Tab-separated table of C-alpha atoms in Angstrom:
chain	number	residue	atom	x	y	z
A	19	MET	CA	-193.595	42.194	-194.077
A	20	SER	CA	-192.129	41.361	-190.573
A	21	LYS	CA	-193.301	37.968	-189.270
A	22	PRO	CA	-193.198	38.518	-185.386
A	23	ILE	CA	-193.616	35.239	-184.041
A	24	THR	CA	-190.897	32.248	-184.801
A	25	THR	CA	-189.795	29.165	-182.999
A	26	LEU	CA	-186.449	27.973	-181.882
A	27	CYS	CA	-185.412	24.531	-180.641
A	28	TYR	CA	-182.373	23.046	-178.921
A	29	ILE	CA	-182.385	19.422	-179.804
A	30	GLU	CA	-180.150	17.609	-177.041
A	31	GLN	CA	-178.422	14.339	-177.015
A	32	ASP	CA	-175.818	12.869	-175.127
A	33	GLY	CA	-175.047	15.940	-173.227
A	34	LYS	CA	-174.869	18.071	-176.848
A	35	TYR	CA	-176.970	20.372	-178.420
A	36	LEU	CA	-177.642	20.319	-182.037
A	37	MET	CA	-176.762	23.899	-183.190
A	38	LEU	CA	-177.024	25.440	-186.775
A	39	HIS	CA	-173.720	27.522	-187.713
A	40	ARG	CA	-175.482	30.201	-190.206
A	41	THR	CA	-173.217	30.241	-193.241
A	42	LYS	CA	-175.278	29.970	-196.382
A	43	LYS	CA	-177.601	32.872	-196.781
A	44	LYS	CA	-176.564	36.188	-198.172
A	45	GLN	CA	-177.020	39.516	-195.983
A	46	ASP	CA	-178.002	37.416	-192.821
A	47	ILE	CA	-178.087	39.300	-189.838
A	48	ASN	CA	-176.704	35.863	-188.101
A	49	GLY	CA	-174.340	35.256	-190.403
A	50	GLY	CA	-171.450	33.245	-189.116
A	51	LYS	CA	-173.042	32.947	-186.053
A	52	TRP	CA	-174.549	29.940	-183.690
A	53	ILE	CA	-178.012	29.317	-183.074
A	54	GLY	CA	-180.608	26.651	-182.488
A	55	VAL	CA	-182.904	25.267	-185.162
A	56	GLY	CA	-186.375	27.005	-185.841
A	57	GLY	CA	-188.039	29.547	-187.707
A	58	HIS	CA	-191.350	31.492	-188.745
A	59	LEU	CA	-194.949	30.533	-188.337
A	60	GLU	CA	-196.784	30.230	-191.562
A	61	GLU	CA	-200.294	31.399	-191.731
A	62	GLY	CA	-202.780	29.285	-189.757
A	63	GLU	CA	-199.733	27.181	-188.257
A	64	SER	CA	-199.117	26.547	-184.437
A	65	PRO	CA	-196.020	27.086	-182.594
A	66	GLU	CA	-195.324	23.582	-182.175
A	67	ASP	CA	-196.663	22.526	-185.797
A	68	CYS	CA	-193.954	25.187	-187.162
A	69	LEU	CA	-191.332	24.228	-184.932
A	70	VAL	CA	-191.778	20.554	-186.060
A	71	ARG	CA	-191.484	21.847	-189.515
A	72	GLU	CA	-188.825	23.896	-189.402
A	73	VAL	CA	-186.580	21.213	-187.419
A	74	TRP	CA	-187.238	18.912	-190.301
A	75	GLU	CA	-186.417	21.552	-193.057
A	76	GLU	CA	-183.247	22.748	-191.336
A	77	THR	CA	-181.935	19.308	-190.128
A	78	GLY	CA	-183.572	16.411	-191.472
A	79	LEU	CA	-184.716	14.988	-188.325
A	80	THR	CA	-188.345	15.070	-187.152
A	81	ILE	CA	-188.585	15.862	-183.297
A	82	GLU	CA	-191.191	14.063	-180.977
A	83	ASN	CA	-192.775	15.548	-177.995
A	84	PRO	CA	-190.956	19.048	-177.828
A	85	GLU	CA	-190.896	20.617	-174.440
A	86	PHE	CA	-192.232	24.144	-174.152
A	87	ARG	CA	-189.245	26.224	-172.440
A	88	GLY	CA	-190.671	29.721	-172.348
A	89	LEU	CA	-191.010	33.181	-174.267
A	90	TYR	CA	-188.260	35.417	-175.695
A	91	HIS	CA	-189.338	38.655	-176.881
A	92	TRP	CA	-188.288	42.208	-178.051
A	93	HIS	CA	-189.318	45.387	-180.039
A	94	LYS	CA	-187.769	46.404	-183.107
A	95	ASP	CA	-188.877	48.608	-185.703
A	96	GLY	CA	-192.225	49.119	-183.885
A	97	VAL	CA	-192.941	45.443	-183.900
A	98	HIS	CA	-193.136	43.089	-180.934
A	99	HIS	CA	-191.359	40.025	-181.903
A	100	VAL	CA	-191.884	36.626	-179.888
A	101	ILE	CA	-189.779	33.414	-180.033
A	102	THR	CA	-191.322	30.268	-178.635
A	103	LEU	CA	-188.642	28.142	-177.094
A	104	TYR	CA	-188.602	24.467	-176.979
A	105	ARG	CA	-186.504	21.465	-176.078
A	106	ALA	CA	-186.391	18.266	-177.926
A	107	TYR	CA	-184.743	14.986	-176.528
A	108	THR	CA	-186.405	12.375	-179.324
A	109	PHE	CA	-186.261	12.640	-182.736
A	110	CYS	CA	-185.822	10.145	-185.914
A	111	GLY	CA	-184.638	10.656	-189.195
A	112	GLU	CA	-180.847	11.389	-190.937
A	113	LEU	CA	-178.961	14.346	-189.863
A	114	GLU	CA	-178.574	16.581	-192.815
A	115	SER	CA	-177.445	20.256	-193.288
A	116	SER	CA	-179.619	22.901	-195.087
A	117	GLU	CA	-179.492	26.146	-197.148
A	118	GLU	CA	-179.734	27.870	-193.541
A	119	GLY	CA	-176.130	26.403	-192.869
A	120	ARG	CA	-174.621	23.349	-191.263
A	121	VAL	CA	-175.541	21.356	-188.230
A	122	HIS	CA	-173.364	20.562	-185.193
A	123	TRP	CA	-173.821	18.370	-182.064
A	124	ILE	CA	-172.075	21.050	-179.869
A	125	SER	CA	-171.593	20.637	-175.770
A	126	LEU	CA	-172.890	23.601	-173.719
A	127	GLU	CA	-169.065	24.341	-172.665
A	128	GLU	CA	-168.178	24.720	-176.302
A	129	LEU	CA	-170.916	26.611	-177.421
A	130	LYS	CA	-170.755	29.420	-174.801
A	131	THR	CA	-167.232	30.003	-176.587
A	132	LYS	CA	-168.985	30.381	-179.970
A	133	LYS	CA	-170.161	33.677	-181.466
A	134	LEU	CA	-173.795	33.145	-180.985
A	135	ALA	CA	-176.790	35.170	-182.375
A	136	SER	CA	-177.826	38.059	-180.770
A	137	GLY	CA	-179.578	37.278	-177.381
A	138	MET	CA	-178.648	33.476	-177.227
A	139	GLU	CA	-177.137	34.110	-174.149
A	140	TYR	CA	-180.475	34.625	-172.492
A	141	VAL	CA	-181.911	31.715	-174.316
A	142	LEU	CA	-179.136	29.183	-173.400
A	143	GLU	CA	-179.946	30.627	-169.528
A	144	MET	CA	-183.543	29.653	-170.287
A	145	MET	CA	-182.986	26.289	-171.670
A	146	GLU	CA	-180.819	25.135	-168.699
A	147	SER	CA	-183.025	26.518	-166.010
A	148	GLU	CA	-186.153	24.988	-164.670
A	149	THR	CA	-187.700	28.046	-163.315
A	150	ILE	CA	-187.018	30.573	-165.917
A	151	LYS	CA	-189.734	31.015	-168.511
A	152	GLU	CA	-189.576	34.391	-169.980
A	153	CYS	CA	-186.978	36.850	-171.248
A	154	TYR	CA	-187.683	40.452	-172.515
A	155	VAL	CA	-184.781	42.171	-174.164
A	156	ARG	CA	-184.789	45.916	-174.135
A	157	ARG	CA	-182.524	48.876	-175.427
A	158	GLU	CA	-180.787	50.571	-172.779
A	159	ALA	CA	-177.864	53.078	-173.276
A	160	ASP	CA	-176.631	51.780	-176.575
A	161	ARG	CA	-176.981	48.150	-175.508
A	162	TYR	CA	-179.498	45.630	-175.061
A	163	VAL	CA	-180.446	44.337	-171.614
A	164	GLY	CA	-182.502	41.185	-170.937
A	165	ASN	CA	-184.946	40.538	-167.847
A	166	VAL	CA	-185.398	36.968	-167.466
A	167	HIS	CA	-188.237	35.719	-165.081
């Protein structure tokens, strides 16, 4: 069964984002690509609780006071998917990679040269903007187009 609500966090320190390079899962649509950390909500979990749990599972870090940055959504196979986006600046713990992939601190300039997971160019735009809070991606003429607001 599809879990249409997920979380995604860009953790920032010294002008760099903590990014996950997806390399370890088999049959991963995002295999070999770069993405922030996060994941699917479990039953009864709030998006922020999910975010804190997923960040810890994927990085070994416990984030503090995550800042809500917006919503990113799309339809696939008749399901409306929503990612709740957050940014975090404070955390504790020791950084370690997980079964999801390797985590790395990467500057925004370097990140823009990497192979990103689908739609992450819109997420980056939202993370860097003080005014954009929502992005809806739709299929148009065999390509996906994002509307950011």
